[in-house]
XYZ file of C-alpha atoms in Angstrom:
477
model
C -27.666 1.764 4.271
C -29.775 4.148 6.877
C -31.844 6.479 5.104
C -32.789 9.950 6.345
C -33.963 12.384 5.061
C -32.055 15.212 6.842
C -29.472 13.498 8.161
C -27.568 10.130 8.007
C -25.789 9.103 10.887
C -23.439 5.728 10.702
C -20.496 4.711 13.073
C -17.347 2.836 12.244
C -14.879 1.086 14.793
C -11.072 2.043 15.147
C -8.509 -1.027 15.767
C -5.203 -0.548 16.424
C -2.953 -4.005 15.226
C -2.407 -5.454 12.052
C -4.395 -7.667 10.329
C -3.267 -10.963 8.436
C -3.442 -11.446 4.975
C -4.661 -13.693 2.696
C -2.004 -16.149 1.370
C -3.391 -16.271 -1.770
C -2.512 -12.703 -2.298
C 0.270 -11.732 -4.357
C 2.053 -8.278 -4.267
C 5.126 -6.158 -4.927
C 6.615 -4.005 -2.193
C 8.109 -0.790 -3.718
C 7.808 1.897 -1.179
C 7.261 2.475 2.574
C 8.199 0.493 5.659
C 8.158 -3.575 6.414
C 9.372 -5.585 8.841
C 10.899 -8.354 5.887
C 12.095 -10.634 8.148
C 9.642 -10.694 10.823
C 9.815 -13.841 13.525
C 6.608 -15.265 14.760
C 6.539 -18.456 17.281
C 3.029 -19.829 16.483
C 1.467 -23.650 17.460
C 5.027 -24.877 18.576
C 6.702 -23.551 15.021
C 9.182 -20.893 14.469
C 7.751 -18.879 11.614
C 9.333 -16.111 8.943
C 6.359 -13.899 7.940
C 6.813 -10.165 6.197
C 4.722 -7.182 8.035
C 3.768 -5.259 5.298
C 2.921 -1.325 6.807
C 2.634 -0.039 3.471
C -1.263 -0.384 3.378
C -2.962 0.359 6.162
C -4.274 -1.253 8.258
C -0.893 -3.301 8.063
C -1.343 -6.786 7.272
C 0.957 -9.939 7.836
C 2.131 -12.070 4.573
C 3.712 -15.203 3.628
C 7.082 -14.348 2.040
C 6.066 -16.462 -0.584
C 3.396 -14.254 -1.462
C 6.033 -10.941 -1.662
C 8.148 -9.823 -4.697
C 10.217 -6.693 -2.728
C 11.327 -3.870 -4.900
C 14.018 -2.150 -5.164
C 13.189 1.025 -7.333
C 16.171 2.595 -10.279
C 15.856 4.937 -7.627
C 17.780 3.481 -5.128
C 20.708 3.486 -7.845
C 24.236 5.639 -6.278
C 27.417 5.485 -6.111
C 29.447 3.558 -3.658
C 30.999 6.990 -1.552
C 35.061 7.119 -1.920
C 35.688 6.642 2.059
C 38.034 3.567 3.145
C 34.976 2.498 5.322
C 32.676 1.871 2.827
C 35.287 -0.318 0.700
C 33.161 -3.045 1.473
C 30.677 -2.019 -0.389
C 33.036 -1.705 -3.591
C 35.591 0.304 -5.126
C 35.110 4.446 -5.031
C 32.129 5.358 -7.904
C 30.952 1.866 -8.410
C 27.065 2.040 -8.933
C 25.287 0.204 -6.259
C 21.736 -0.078 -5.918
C 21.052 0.933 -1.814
C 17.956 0.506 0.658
C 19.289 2.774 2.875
C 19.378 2.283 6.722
C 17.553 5.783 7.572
C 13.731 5.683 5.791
C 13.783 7.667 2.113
C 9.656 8.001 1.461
C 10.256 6.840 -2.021
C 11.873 3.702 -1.620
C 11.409 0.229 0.577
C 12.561 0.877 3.871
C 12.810 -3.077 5.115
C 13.931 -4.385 8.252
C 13.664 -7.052 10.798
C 11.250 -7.768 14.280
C 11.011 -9.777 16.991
C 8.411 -7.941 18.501
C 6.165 -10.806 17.868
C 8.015 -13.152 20.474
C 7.067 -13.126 23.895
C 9.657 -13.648 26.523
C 10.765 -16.538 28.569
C 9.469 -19.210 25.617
C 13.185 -19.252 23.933
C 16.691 -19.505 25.769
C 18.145 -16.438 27.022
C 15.130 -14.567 24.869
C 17.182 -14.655 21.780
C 16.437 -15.610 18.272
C 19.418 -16.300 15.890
C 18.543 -14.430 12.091
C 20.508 -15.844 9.364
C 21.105 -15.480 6.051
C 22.088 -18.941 4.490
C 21.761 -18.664 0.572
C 21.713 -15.627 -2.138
C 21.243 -16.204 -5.953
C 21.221 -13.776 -8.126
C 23.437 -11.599 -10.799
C 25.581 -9.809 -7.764
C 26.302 -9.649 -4.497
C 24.753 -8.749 -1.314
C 25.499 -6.933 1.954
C 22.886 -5.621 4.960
C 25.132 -3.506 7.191
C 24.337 -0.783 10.097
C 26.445 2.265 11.143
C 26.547 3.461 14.103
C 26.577 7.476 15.485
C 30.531 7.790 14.152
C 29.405 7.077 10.636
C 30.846 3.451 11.295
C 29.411 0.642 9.257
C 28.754 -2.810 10.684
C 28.003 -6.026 8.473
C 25.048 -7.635 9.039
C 24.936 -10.128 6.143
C 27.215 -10.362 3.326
C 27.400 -12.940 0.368
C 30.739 -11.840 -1.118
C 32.836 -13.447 1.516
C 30.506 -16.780 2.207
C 28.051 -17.815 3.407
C 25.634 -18.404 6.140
C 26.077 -15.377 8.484
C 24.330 -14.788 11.489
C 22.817 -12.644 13.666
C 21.574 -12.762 17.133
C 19.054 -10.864 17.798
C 17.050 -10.467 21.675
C 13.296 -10.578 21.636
C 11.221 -7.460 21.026
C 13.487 -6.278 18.679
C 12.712 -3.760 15.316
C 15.879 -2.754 13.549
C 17.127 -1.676 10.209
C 20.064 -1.975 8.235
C 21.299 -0.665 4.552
C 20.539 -3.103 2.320
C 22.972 -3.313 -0.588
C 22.800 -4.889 -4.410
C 26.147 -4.662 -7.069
C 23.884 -5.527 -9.746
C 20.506 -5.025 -10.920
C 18.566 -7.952 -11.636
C 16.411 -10.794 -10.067
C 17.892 -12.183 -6.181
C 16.752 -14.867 -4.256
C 17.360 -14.469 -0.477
C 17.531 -17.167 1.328
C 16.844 -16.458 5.255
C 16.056 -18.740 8.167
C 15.786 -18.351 12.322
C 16.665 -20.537 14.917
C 15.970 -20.753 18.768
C 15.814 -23.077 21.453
C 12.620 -23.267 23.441
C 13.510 -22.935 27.368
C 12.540 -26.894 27.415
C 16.007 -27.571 25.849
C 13.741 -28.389 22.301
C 15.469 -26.925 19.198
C 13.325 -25.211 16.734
C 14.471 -24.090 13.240
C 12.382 -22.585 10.216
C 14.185 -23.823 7.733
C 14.841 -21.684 4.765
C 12.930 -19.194 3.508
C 13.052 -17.438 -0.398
C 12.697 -13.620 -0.099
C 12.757 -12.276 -3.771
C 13.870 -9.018 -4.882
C 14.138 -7.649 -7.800
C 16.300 -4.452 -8.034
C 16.199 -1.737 -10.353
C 13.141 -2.023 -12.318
C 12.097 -3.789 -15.410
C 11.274 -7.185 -13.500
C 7.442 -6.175 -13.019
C 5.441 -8.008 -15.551
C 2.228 -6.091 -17.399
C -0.307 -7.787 -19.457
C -3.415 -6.556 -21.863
C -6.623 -8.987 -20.792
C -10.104 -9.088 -21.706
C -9.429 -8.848 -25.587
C -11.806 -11.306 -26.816
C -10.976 -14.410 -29.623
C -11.625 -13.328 -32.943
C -13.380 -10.490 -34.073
C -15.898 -7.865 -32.915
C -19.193 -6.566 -34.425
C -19.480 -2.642 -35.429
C -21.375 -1.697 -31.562
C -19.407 -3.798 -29.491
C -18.133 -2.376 -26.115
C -14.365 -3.262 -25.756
C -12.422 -3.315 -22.660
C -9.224 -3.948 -22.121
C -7.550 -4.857 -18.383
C -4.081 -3.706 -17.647
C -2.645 -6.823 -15.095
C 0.510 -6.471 -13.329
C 2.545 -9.711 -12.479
C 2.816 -9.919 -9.790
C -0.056 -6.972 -8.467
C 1.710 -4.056 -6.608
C 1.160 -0.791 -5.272
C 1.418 1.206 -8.528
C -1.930 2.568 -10.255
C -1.024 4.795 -12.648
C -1.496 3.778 -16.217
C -1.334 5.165 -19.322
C -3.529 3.684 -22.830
C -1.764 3.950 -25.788
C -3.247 3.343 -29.385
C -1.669 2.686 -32.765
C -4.059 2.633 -35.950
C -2.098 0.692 -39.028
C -1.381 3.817 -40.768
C -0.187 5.970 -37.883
C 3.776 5.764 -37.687
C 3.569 5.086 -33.771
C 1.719 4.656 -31.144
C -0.346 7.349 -29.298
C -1.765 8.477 -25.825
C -5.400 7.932 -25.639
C -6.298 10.958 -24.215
C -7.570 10.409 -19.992
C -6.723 6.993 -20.218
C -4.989 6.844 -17.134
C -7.069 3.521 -15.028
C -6.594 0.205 -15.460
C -9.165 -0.384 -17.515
C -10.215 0.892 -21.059
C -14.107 0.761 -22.764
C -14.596 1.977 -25.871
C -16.936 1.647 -28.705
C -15.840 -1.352 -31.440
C -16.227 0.792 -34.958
C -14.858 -0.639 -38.524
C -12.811 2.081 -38.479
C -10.533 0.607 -35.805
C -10.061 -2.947 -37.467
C -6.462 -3.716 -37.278
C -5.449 -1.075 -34.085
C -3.118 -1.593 -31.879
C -3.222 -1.396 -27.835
C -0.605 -1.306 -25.497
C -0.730 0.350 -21.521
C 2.451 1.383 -19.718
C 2.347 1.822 -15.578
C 4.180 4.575 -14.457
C 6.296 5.109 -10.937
C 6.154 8.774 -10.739
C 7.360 10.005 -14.618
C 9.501 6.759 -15.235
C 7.789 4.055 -16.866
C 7.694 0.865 -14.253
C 6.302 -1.583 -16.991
C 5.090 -1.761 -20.656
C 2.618 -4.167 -22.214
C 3.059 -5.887 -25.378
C 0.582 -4.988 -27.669
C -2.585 -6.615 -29.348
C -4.554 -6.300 -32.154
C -8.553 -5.273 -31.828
C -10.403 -6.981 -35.173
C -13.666 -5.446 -36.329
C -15.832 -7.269 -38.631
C -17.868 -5.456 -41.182
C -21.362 -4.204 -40.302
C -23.950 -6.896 -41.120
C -26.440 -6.855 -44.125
C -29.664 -5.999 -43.415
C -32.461 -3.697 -42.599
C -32.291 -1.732 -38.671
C -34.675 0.449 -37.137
C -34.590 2.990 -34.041
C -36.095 3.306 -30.634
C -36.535 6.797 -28.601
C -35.755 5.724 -24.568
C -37.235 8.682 -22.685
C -36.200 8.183 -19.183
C -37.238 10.760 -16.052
C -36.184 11.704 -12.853
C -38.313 12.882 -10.548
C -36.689 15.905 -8.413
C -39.792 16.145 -5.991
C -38.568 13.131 -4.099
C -34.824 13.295 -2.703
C -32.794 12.502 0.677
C -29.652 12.819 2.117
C -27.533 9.754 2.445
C -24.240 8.940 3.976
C -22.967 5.507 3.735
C -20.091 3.248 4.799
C -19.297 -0.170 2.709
C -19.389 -2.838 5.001
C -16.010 -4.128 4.542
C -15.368 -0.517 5.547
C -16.589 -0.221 8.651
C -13.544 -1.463 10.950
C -10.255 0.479 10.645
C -7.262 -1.227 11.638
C -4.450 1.280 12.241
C -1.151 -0.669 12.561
C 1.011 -0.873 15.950
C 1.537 3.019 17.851
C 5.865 2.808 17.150
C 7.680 5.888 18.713
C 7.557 9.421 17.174
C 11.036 11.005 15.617
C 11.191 13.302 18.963
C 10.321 9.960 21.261
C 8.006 11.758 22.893
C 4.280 9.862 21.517
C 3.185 6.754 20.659
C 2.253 7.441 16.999
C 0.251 5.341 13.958
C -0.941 6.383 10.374
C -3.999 4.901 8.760
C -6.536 5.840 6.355
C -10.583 6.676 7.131
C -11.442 4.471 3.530
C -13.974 5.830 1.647
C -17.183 7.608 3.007
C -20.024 7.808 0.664
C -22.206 11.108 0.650
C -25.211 11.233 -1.838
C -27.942 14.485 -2.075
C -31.333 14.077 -3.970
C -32.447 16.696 -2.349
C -34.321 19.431 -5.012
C -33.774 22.106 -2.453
C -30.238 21.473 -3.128
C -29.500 23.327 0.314
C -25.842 21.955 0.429
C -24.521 19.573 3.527
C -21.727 19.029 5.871
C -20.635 15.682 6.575
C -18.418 15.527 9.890
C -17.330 12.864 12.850
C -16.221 12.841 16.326
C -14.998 9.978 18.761
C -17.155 11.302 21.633
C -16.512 8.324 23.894
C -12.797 7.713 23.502
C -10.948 4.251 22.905
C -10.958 2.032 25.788
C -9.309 -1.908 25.897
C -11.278 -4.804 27.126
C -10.303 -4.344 30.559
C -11.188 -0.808 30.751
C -8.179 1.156 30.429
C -8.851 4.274 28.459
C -7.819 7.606 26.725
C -9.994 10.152 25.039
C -10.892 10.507 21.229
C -9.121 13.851 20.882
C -5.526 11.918 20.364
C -6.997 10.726 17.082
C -6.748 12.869 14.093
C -7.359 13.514 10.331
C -6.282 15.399 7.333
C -10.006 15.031 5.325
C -10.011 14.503 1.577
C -12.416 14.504 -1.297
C -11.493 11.775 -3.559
C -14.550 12.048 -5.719
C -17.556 14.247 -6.937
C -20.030 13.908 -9.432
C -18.845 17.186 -12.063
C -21.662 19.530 -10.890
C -20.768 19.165 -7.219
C -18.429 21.639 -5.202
C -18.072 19.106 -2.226
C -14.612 21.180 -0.315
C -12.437 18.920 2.373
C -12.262 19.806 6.015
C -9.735 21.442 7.497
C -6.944 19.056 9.251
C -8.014 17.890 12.618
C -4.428 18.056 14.736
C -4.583 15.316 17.763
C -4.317 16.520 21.019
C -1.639 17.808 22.352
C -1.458 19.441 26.300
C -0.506 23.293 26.069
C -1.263 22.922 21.712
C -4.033 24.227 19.566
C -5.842 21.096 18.103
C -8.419 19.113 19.918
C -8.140 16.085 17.414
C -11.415 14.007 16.802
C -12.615 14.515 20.558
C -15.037 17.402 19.438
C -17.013 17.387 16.132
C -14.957 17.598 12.968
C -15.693 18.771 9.582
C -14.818 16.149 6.948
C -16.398 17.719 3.805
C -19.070 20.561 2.928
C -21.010 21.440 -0.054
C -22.257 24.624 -0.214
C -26.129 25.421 -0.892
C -26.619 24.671 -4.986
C -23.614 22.480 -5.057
C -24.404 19.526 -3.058
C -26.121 17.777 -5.531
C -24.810 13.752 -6.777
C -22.584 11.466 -4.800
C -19.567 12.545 -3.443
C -16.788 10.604 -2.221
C -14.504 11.527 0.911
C -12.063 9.569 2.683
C -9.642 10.681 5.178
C -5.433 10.064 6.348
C -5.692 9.165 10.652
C -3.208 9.906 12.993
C -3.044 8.719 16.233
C -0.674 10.900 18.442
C -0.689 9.488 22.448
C 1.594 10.276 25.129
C 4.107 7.588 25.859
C 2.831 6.936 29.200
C -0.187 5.398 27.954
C -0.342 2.156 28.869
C 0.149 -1.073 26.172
C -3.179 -2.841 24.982
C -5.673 -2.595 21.991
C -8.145 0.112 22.088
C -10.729 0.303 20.493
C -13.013 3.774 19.471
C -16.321 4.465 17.633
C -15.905 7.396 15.469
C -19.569 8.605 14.236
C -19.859 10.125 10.851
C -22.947 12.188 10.316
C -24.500 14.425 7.538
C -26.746 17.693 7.339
């Protein structure tokens, strides 16, 4: 961390691609876009991975490692038009990924963008699904601009079905449960390399579960046996497998309360509290939430409090002091912070930019200062994002909406306004000049704030294909 004490000045590098994940990592996939069934040829192998672009920057998973949602949301009714009697009869409740995004469900598809061309025959991958277990059936179909629907997959009538599918493809398709309940999907791709050589990945499990109450939610970090009066408690809220949802709610249940209670701002993960006798014998459960539905509930356990030991005890005064003649102005980025990946530039809705979301991650700005004269934090990518070989565009097509996602409670820290990428003939020169991220006013800047930031990267389609890379420089006054 640079220290200065009028200014702090620190610079952070913009990536666009995705980055892989580790395999060790386990997650649930509830909401957003992913490639599911995305086809990498790697080391002479033929490889299913998942491209998850719900986090940013997106990262590349082993299916093994992904548990895909499918939210009570998705829950309709198949429609009662002859060409979606596939689906079921009229009014039969289906549980739908739709083909066209909906923000608050999964929005999965399938990409061979990862292939390069002339390795496999005729460029062409065959996608199929070979195997589906679980308490109904399951159909991926298309429609096309007539309102026509196509089957992609289906297990009612047998299976495997396939698809073939050119190189550099990204598609999506409805995806289609009769039940809910636990599935296992069992997808696989084959090719043949332009040797003649066959190459095959074999299947692959995808699991889904579908419409809720599969998510598993545990209480940790109550210890064995029981606590002494004093005692700090806390309690861990675990999902199984660990997904994208982090709102909790604490409950508490004493044994002569009839049921169990909020504990009031206990909305985090974790829970600290004070051991007392008079809690001996309460109960603790925390439920995770998905908007106002509950996504999970905990069973509960039992916190044991001994009674207070005999004995004599005695009392210390601490005095501590803080000495408000010395003070600075620091801004600080975590070093696992300091390189943004945004994912892949895909194609606006109008088709007229090469677009990509991301997020800043947190910037860290902390006042000492006495004076309290109040600061601005702000950033700019004066030198614009160039590739390796030198190809280049200016910083100006990058933006940000700014946010304050912390502030100490005497603090008055206010986001920036949005900074709109360039557009020719538009308002909005983006990140080229200098933007305001955050201010604090003089007598409110005091403590540590915390500001992070949503990117967008807005480029005209003519700019040519490569990774660019950008320093955006974040300073303070």
């Amino acid at each position: 961390m640079k220290r200065i004490a009028t200014a702090a000045i620190v610079a952070a590098t913009v990536l666009i691609g995705p980055a892989p994940a580790s395999a060790a990592e386990q997650v649930v996939l509830a909401k957003g876009h992913t490639d599911a069934i995305d086809v990498h040829y790697v080391d002479g192998a033929l490889r299913l991975k998942v491209r998850d672009d719900t986090v940013s920057p997106a990262v590349v998973r082993d299916p093994a490692d992904v548990t895909f949602q499918v939210l009570p949301a998705a829950e309709t009714a198949v429609p009662d038009l002859p060409t979606f009697a596939l689906l079921g009869s009229p009014g039969d409740r289906i549980w739908m990924l739709p083909q066209v995004q909906d923000p608050a469900l999964l929005w999965p598809g399938w990409n061979t963008g990862a292939l390069d061309r002339g390795v496999l025959v005729d460029d062409r991958v065959t996608i199929s699904l070979v195997g589906a277990e679980g308490p109904g059936d399951v159909t991926l179909f298309d429609t096309n601009s007539l309102g026509t629907p196509t089957i992609k997959f289906r297990s009612a009538d047998g299976l495997p079905d396939r698809l073939d599918v050119p190189v550099h493809t990204h598609a999506h398709a409805g995806w289609v449960f009769s039940a809910p309940g636990a599935y296992t999907l069992k997808f696989q791709a084959d090719a043949t390399l332009t040797g003649g050589t066959p190459v095959s990945t074999g299947p692959v499990d995808y699991r889904f579960v579908v419409g809720g109450g599969e998510l598993g939610l545990t209480v940790s970090g109550l210890a064995d046996g029981e606590y002494q009066p004093g005692d700090t408690v806390t309690l861990q809220a675990v999902q199984t497998p660990q997904g994208s949802l982090t709102r909790y709610q604490w409950f508490s249940k004493r044994p002569d309360d009839p049921d169990f209670a909020p504990v009031e701002g206990e909305t985090g993960a974790a829970y600290s509290f004070t051991a007392t006798r008079a809690l001996n014998a309460t109960e603790y459960l925390v439920r995770l939430y998905d908007g106002e539905n509950v996504a999970a509930s905990s069973d509960p356990v039992t916190l044991w409090v001994a009674f207070p030991q005999e004995g004599s005890s005695a009392a210390k005064s601490v005095t501590a002091t803080i000495d408000g003649t010395e003070g600075a102005l620091v801004l600080s980025v975590d070093p696992e912070h300091r390189v943004v990946t945004l994912p892949a530039a895909s194609l606006s809705a109008t088709g007229d930019r090469w677009e990509s979301t991301g997020a800043l991650q947190p910037v860290t700005v902390t006042d000492t200062r006495a004076a309290k004269p109040g600061w601005t934090a702000s950033g700019q990518v004066a030198d614009g994002f160039r590739t390796s070989d030198g190809r280049d565009f200016a910083g100006g097509y990058l933006g940000w909406t700014p946010a304050v996602v912390q502030q100490g409670g005497r603090q008055g820290a206010v986001a920036g306004p949005v900074a709109v990428p360039y557009v020719s003939g538009q308002p909005g020169t983006g990140l080229g000049g200098s933007a305001v991220l955050a201010t604090a006013p003089a007598g409110a800047g005091l403590g540590t704030a915390r500001l992070d930031a949503a990117l967008r990267l807005s480029v005209p389609t003519d700019t040519e294909a490569g990774t660019y890379t950008g320093t955006l420089t974040l300073t303070a006054i």
